[in-house]
Short mmCIF file of C-alpha atoms in Angstrom, two decimals:
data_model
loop_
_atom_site.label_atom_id
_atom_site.label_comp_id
_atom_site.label_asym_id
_atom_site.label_seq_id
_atom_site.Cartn_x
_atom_site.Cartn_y
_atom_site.Cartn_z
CA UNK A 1 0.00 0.00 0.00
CA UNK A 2 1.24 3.74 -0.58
CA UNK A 3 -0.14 6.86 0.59
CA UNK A 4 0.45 10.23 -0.91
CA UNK A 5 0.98 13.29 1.47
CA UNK A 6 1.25 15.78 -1.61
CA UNK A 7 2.32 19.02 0.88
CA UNK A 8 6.04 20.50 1.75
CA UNK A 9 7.16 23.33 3.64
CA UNK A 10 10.00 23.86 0.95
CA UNK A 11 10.12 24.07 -3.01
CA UNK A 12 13.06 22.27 -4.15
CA UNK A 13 13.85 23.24 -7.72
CA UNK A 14 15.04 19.46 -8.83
CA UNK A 15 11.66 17.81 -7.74
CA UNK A 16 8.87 16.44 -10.11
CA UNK A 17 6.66 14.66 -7.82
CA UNK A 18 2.94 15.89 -7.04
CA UNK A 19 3.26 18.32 -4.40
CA UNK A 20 2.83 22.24 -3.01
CA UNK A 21 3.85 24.11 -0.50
CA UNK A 22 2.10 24.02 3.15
CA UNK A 23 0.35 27.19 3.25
CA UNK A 24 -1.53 26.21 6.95
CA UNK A 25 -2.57 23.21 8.87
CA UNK A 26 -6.06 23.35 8.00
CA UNK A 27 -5.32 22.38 4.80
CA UNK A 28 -3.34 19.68 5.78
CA UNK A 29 -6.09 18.40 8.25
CA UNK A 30 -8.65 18.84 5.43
CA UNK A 31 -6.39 16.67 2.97
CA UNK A 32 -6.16 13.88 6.20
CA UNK A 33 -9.67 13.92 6.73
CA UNK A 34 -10.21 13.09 2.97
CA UNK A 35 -7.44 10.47 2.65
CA UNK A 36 -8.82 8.79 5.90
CA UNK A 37 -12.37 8.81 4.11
CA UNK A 38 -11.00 7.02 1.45
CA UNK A 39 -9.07 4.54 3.02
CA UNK A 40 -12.51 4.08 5.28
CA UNK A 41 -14.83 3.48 2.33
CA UNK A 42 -12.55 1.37 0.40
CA UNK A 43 -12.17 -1.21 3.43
CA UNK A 44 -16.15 -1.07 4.08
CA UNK A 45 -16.09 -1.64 -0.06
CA UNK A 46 -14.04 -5.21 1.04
CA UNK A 47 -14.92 -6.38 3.62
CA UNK A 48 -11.86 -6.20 5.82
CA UNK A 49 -11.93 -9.30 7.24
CA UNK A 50 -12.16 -11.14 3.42
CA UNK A 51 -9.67 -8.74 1.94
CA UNK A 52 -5.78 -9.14 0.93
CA UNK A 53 -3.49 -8.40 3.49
CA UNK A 54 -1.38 -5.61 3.42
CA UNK A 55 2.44 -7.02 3.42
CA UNK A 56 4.13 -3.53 3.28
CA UNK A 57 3.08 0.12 3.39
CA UNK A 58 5.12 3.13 2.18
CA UNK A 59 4.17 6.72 3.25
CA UNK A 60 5.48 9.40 0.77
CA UNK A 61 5.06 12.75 -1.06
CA UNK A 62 5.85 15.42 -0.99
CA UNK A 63 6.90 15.57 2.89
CA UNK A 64 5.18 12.96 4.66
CA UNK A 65 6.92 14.27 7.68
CA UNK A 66 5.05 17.29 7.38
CA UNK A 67 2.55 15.50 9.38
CA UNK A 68 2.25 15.73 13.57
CA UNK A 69 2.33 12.59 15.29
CA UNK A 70 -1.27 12.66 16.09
CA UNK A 71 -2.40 13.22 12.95
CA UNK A 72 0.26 10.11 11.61
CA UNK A 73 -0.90 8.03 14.63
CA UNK A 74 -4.95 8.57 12.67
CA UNK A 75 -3.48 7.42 9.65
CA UNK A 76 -1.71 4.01 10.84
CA UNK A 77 -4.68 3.41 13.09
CA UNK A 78 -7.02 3.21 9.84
CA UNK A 79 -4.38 1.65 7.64
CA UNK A 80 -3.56 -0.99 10.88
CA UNK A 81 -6.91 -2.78 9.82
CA UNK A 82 -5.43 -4.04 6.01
CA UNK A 83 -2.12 -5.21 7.95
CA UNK A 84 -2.54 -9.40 9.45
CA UNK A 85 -2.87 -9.73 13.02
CA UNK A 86 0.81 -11.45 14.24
CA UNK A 87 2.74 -10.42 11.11
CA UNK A 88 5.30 -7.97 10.83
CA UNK A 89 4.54 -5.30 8.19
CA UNK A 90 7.28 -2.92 6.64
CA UNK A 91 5.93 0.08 7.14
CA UNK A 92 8.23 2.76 5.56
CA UNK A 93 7.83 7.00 5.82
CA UNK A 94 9.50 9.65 3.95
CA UNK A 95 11.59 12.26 6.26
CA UNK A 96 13.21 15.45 5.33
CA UNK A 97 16.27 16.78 7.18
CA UNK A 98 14.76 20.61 8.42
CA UNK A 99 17.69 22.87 10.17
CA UNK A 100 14.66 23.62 12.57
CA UNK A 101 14.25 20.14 13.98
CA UNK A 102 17.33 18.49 16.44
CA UNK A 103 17.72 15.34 17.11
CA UNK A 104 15.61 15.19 20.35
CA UNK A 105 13.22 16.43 17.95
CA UNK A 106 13.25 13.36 15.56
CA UNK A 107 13.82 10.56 18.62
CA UNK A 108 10.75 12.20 19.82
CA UNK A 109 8.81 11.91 16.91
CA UNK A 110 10.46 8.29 15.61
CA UNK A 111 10.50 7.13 18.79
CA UNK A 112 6.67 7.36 19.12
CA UNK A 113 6.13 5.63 15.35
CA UNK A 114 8.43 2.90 16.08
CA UNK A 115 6.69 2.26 19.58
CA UNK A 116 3.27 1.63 18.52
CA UNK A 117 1.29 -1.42 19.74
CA UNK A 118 0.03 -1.76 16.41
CA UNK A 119 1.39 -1.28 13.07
CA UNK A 120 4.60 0.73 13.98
CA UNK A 121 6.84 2.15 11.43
CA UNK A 122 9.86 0.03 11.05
CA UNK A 123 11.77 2.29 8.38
CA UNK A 124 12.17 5.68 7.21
CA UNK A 125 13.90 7.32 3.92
CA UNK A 126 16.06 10.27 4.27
CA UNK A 127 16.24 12.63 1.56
CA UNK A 128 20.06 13.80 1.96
CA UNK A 129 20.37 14.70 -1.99
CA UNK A 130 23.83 16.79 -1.38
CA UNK A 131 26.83 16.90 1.20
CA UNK A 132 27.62 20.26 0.52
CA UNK A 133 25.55 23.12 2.05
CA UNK A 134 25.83 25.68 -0.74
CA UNK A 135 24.59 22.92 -3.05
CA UNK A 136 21.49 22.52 -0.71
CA UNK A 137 20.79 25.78 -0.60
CA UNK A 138 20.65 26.10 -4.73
CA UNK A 139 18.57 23.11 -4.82
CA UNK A 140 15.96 25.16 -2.50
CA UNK A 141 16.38 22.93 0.16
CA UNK A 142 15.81 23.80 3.87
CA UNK A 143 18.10 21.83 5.25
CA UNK A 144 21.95 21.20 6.34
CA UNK A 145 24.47 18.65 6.68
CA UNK A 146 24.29 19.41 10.05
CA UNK A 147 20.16 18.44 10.22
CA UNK A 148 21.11 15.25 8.53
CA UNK A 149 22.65 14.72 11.11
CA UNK A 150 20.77 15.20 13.59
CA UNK A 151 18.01 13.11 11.60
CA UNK A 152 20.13 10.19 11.29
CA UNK A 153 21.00 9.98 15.34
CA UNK A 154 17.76 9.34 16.26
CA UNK A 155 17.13 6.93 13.46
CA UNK A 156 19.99 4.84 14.39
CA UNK A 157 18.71 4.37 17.38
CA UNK A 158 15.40 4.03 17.44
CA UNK A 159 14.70 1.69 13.59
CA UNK A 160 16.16 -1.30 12.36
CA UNK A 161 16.83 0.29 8.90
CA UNK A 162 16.77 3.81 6.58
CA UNK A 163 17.29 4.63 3.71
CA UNK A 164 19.17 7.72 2.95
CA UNK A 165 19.29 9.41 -0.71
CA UNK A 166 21.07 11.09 -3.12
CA UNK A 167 20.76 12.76 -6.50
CA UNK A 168 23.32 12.85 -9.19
CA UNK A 169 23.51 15.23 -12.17
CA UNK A 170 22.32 18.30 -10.83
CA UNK A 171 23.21 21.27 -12.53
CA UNK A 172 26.44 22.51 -10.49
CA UNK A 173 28.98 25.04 -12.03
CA UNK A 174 31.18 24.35 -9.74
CA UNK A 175 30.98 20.57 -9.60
CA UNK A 176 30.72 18.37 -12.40
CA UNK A 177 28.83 14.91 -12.31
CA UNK A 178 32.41 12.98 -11.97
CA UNK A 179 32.75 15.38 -8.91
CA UNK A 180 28.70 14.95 -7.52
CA UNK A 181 30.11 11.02 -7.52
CA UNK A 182 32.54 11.85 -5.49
CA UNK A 183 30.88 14.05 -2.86
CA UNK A 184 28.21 10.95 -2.60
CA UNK A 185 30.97 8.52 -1.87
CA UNK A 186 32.40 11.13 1.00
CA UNK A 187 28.99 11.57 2.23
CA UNK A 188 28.89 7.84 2.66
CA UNK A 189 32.39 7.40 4.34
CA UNK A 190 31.93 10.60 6.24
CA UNK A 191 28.77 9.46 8.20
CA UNK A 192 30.54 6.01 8.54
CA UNK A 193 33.33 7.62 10.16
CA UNK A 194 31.05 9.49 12.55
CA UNK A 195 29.34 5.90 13.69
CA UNK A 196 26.18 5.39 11.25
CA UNK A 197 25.12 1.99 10.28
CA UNK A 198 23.97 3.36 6.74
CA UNK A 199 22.29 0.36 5.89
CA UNK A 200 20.64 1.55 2.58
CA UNK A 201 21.74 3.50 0.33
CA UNK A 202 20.52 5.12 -3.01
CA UNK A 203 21.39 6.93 -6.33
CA UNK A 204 18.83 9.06 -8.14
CA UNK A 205 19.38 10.62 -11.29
CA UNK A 206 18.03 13.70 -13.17
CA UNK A 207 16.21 13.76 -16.08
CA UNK A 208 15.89 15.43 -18.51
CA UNK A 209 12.15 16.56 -18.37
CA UNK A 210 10.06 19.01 -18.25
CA UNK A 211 8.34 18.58 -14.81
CA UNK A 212 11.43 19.35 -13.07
CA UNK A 213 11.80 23.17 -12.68
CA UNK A 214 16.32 23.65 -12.86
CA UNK A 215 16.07 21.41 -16.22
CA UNK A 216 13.65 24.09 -17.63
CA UNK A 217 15.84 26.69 -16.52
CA UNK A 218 18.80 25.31 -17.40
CA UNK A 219 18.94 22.29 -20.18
CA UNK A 220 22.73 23.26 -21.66
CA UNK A 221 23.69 21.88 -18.47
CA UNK A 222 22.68 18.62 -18.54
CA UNK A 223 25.42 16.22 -18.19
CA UNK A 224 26.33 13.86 -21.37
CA UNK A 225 25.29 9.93 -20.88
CA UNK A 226 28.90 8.85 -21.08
CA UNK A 227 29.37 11.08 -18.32
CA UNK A 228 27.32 10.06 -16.07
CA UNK A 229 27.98 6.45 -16.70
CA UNK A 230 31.29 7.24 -15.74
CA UNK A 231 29.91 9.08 -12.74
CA UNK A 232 28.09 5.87 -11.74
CA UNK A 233 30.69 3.52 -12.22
CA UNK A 234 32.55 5.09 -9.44
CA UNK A 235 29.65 5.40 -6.95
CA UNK A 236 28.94 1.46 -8.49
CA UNK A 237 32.99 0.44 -7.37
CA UNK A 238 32.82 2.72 -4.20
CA UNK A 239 30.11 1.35 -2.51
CA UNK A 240 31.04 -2.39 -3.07
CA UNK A 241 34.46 -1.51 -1.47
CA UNK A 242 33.02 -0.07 1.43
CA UNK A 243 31.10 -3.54 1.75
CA UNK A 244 27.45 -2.76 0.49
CA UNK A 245 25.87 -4.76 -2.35
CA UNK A 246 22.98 -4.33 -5.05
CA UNK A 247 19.19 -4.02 -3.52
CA UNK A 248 16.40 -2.87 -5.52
CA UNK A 249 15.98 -0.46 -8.08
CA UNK A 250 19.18 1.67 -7.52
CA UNK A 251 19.82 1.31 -3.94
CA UNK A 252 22.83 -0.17 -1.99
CA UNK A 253 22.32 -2.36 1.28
CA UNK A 254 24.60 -3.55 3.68
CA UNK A 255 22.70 -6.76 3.74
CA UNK A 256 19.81 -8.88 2.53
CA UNK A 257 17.64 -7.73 5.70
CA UNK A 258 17.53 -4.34 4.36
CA UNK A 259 16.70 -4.78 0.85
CA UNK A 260 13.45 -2.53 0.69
CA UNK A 261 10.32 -5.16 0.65
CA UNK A 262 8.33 -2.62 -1.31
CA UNK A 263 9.90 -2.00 -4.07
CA UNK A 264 10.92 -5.81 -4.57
CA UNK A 265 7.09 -6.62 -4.09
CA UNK A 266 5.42 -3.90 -6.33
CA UNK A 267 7.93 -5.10 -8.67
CA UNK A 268 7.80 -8.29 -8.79
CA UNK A 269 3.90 -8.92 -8.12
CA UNK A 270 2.54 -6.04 -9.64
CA UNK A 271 0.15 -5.83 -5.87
CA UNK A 272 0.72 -1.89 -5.45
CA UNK A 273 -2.32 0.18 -4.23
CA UNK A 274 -1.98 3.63 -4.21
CA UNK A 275 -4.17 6.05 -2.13
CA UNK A 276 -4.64 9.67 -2.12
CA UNK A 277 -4.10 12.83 -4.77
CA UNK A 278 -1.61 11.81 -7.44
CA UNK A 279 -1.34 8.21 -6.30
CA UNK A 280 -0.99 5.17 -8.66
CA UNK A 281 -1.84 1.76 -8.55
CA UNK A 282 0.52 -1.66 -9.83
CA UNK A 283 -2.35 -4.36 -11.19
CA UNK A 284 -1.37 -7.61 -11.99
CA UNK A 285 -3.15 -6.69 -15.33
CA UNK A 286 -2.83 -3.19 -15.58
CA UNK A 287 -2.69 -0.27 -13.72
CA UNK A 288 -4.49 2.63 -11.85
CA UNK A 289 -3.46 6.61 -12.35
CA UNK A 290 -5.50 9.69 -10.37
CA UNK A 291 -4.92 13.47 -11.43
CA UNK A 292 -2.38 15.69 -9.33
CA UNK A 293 -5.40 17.59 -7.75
CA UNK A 294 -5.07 18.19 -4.44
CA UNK A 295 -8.97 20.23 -4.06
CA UNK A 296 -10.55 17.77 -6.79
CA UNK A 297 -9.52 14.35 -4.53
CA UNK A 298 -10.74 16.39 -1.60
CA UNK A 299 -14.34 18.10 -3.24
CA UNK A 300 -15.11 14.05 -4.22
CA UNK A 301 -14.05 12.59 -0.66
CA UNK A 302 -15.90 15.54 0.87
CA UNK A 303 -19.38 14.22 -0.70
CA UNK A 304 -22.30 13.18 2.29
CA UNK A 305 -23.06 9.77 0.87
CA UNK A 306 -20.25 9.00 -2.06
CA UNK A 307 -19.34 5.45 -2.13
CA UNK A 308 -16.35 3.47 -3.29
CA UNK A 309 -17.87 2.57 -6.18
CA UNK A 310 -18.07 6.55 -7.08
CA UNK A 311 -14.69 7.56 -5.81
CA UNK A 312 -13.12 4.71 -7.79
CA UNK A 313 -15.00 5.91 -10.87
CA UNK A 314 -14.89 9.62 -10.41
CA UNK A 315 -10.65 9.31 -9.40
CA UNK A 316 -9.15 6.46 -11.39
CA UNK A 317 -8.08 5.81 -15.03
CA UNK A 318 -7.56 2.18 -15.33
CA UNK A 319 -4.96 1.29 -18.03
CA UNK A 320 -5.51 -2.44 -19.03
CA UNK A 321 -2.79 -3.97 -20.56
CA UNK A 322 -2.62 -6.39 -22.94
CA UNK A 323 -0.78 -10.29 -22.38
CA UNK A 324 1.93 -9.32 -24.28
CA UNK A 325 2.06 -6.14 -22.37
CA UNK A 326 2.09 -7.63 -18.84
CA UNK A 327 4.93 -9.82 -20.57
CA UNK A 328 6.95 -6.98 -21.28
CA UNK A 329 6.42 -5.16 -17.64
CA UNK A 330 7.31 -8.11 -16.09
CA UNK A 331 10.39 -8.75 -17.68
CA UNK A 332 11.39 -4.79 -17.85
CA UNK A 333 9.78 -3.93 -14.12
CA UNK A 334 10.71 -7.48 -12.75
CA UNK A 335 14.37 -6.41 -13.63
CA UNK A 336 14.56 -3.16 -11.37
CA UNK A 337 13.74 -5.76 -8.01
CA UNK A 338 17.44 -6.75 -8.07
CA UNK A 339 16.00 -10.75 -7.90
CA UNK A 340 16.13 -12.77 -11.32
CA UNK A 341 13.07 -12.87 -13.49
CA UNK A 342 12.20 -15.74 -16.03
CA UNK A 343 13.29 -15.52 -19.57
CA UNK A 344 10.80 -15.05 -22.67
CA UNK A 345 10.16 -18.39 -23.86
CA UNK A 346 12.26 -18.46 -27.20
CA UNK A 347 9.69 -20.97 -28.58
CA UNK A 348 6.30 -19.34 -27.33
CA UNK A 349 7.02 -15.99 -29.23
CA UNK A 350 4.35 -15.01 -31.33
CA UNK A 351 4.56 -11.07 -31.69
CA UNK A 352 7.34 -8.94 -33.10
CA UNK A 353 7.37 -7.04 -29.86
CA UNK A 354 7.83 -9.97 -27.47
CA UNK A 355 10.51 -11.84 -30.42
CA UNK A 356 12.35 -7.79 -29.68
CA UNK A 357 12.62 -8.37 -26.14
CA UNK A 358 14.06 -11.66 -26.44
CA UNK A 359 16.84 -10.39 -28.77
CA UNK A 360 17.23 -7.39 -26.83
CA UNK A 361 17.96 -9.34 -23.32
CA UNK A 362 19.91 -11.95 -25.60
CA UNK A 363 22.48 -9.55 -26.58
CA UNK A 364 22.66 -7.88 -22.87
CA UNK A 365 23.31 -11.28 -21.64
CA UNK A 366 26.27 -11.59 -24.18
CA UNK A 367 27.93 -8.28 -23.44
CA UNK A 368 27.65 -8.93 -19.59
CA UNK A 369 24.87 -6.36 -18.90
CA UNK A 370 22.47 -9.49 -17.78
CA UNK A 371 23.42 -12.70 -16.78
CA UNK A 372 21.55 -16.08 -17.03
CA UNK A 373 20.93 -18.22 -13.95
CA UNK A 374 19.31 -21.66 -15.21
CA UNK A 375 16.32 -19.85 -17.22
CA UNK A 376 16.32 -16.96 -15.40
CA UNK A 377 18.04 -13.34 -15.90
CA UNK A 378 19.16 -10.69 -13.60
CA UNK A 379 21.43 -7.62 -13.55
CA UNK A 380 24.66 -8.69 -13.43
CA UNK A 381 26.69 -6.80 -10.46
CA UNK A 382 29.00 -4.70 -12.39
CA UNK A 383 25.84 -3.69 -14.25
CA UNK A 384 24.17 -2.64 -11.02
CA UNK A 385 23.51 1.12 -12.06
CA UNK A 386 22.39 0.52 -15.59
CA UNK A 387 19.13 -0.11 -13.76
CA UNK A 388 17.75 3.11 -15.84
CA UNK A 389 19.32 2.57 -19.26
CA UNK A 390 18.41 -1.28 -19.01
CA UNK A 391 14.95 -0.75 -18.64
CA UNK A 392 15.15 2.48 -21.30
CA UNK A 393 17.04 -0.32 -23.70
CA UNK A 394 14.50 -2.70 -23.22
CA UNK A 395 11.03 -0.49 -23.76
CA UNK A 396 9.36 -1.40 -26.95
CA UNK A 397 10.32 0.75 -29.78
CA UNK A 398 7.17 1.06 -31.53
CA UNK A 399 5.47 2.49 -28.20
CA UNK A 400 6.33 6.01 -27.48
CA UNK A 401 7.09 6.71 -23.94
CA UNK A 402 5.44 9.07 -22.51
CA UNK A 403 1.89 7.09 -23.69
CA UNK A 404 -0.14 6.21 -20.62
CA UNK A 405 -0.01 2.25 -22.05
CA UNK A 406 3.51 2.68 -21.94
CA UNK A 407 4.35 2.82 -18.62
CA UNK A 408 5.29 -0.45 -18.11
#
């Protein structure tokens, strides 16, 4: 399950998720209210003792941390009835460093999501993005390396695992993409040195589109491919010599325990429900997209007598794919869990497009990119951070990209 808390109290120019600035609690209470509606009338819609259980849950945004722990504590309460009674749940939440928050701050508020009787959180992802404060502060960020800090103290006491992020190719004039590599890799050893467990760790790059407000701005500065291959082979090689290894998409973990459960599952099993403004949904055979409006989810939530049945028809688009298309996503998708996948049957192929994704994964297995493990395939090692270009390689070329039945 995911829920979408699309507010922040800070605009950073590099984002292109569905969000907007905080402009007063009310609307953030207003926004709860609705999301806790929904999450109501879709369990009544159920049944919730004859529905799925809920295996992991992933709170993000925006700032999901924008949130008070009352209000958070409402939330996991109405989310607590999807989760089995007896069985642990990974229940992850987004949290951004703020140079107005210390650590007693964040072991207060950690301390009281990891400590509840029922459904507590058992992970949190830290959006770090730079290790240099001047680069923070052109990104628009509110934060320090000095309120990472302080984030990451309480953390590593109080959870078994975090995440921590960071983005590469940002335009820098002062610091190429070979150097961004670097300053990652220093971050890492740096907050080693002071005592962190780091036990996940992962790479995000720009793109070069136009939801993401620097790239507007500033295109000529995006850095060539070859460069930031280069850029991360050297995060690849660092990492691995400072003893982590390849977890999902394009994260580093210090050990199988901390490989994120989410993104394998979603994945892998295509069992993704997304709830709230902007949310999207992973369908064995298909998938589910809402609109990125904030006072449209809540107007339809905020109906007397509106049922399920009219909030699923009045917020989703349901993209049903095709058997050849849930092929291709599962092969393509199934790639990005870090966990082998099954080949296309050689024999079985019947359409040009499925016959192009066996060549395609043919010839990555022959330069190295993919390797074969008794009828499976999987990223080989070295290949770790050609997640991206893998699955870019891979897409169908008669099927333009940015079509909503593309996005496999």
């Amino acid at each position: 399950m995911y829920l979408h808390i699309p507010f922040c109290r800070i605009n950073c120019n590099f984002c292109s998720l569905h969000r907007s600035l905080l402009r007063d609690d009310g609307e953030l209470e207003s926004y709860l209210s609705a999301l806790l509606r929904e999450l109501g009338e879709f369990g009544d819609h159920l049944g919730i003792l004859g529905s799925p259980r809920m295996s992991t849950l992933y709170i993000g945004g925006g700032t999901p941390s924008v949130l008070r722990i009352e209000q958070l504590n409402r939330l996991l309460d109405r989310v607590a009835v999807f989760a089995p009674q007896g069985v642990p749940v990974e229940a992850t939440i987004e949290c951004a460093p703020d140079a107005g928050r210390d650590a007693a701050y964040w072991t207060s508020f950690l301390g009281a999501l990891a400590t509840r009787t029922r459904l507590p959180i058992t992970r949190i992802s830290v959006g770090i993005q730079a290790w240099r404060d001047h680069a923070l502060r052109r990104m628009g960020r509110g934060s320090t390396k000095r309120a990472v800090i302080e984030l990451l103290r309480a953390a590593d006491c109080l959870l078994p695992s975090y995440n921590v992020d960071f983005i590469l190719g940002y335009p820098r004039e002062e610091c190429t993409v070979a150097g961004q590599a670097v300053e990652i890799l220093e971050a890492v050893h740096d907050l080693r040195e002071l005592g962190f467990s780091l036990p996940s760790v992962s790479v995000y790059q720009l793109w070069d589109v136009e939801e993401i407000p620097v790239l507007r701005r500033r295109p000529h500065e995006m850095p060539s491919a070859d460069a930031v291959i280069e850029a991360l082979w050297t995060i690849q090689q660092g990492l691995y010599g400072m003893g982590y290894v390849p977890g999902a998409g394009t994260t580093f973990v210090r050990g199988e325990e901390h490989r994120h459960r989410w993104t394998v599952h979603r994945c892998r099993e295509f069992r993704h429900l997304g709830f709230g403004s902007g949310s999207y949904s992973f369908l064995p055979g298909g998938f589910v997209q809402r609109g990125r409006d904030v006072d449209g989810y809540k107007r339809v939530l905020s109906a007397p007598h509106v049922s399920w049945t009219e909030i699923d028809d009045r917020l989703n688009t349901v993209f049903r794919l095709t058997a050849e298309d849930v092929e291709i996503r599962r092969i393509i998708v199934g790639l990005r869990s870090g966990t082998p996948v099954p080949l296309v049957e050689a024999d079985a192929v019947e359409s040009l497009r499925l016959g192009e994704l066996r060549d395609k994964t043919r010839r990555l297995c022959r330069s190295g990119v993919l390797e074969e493990r008794t009828g499976m395939i999987a990223l080989s090692e070295d290949a770790f951070m050609l997640t991206n270009a893998v699955s870019a390689f891979l897409h169908p070329a008669d099927v333009p990209r940015n079509s909503a039945g593309s996005a496999l």
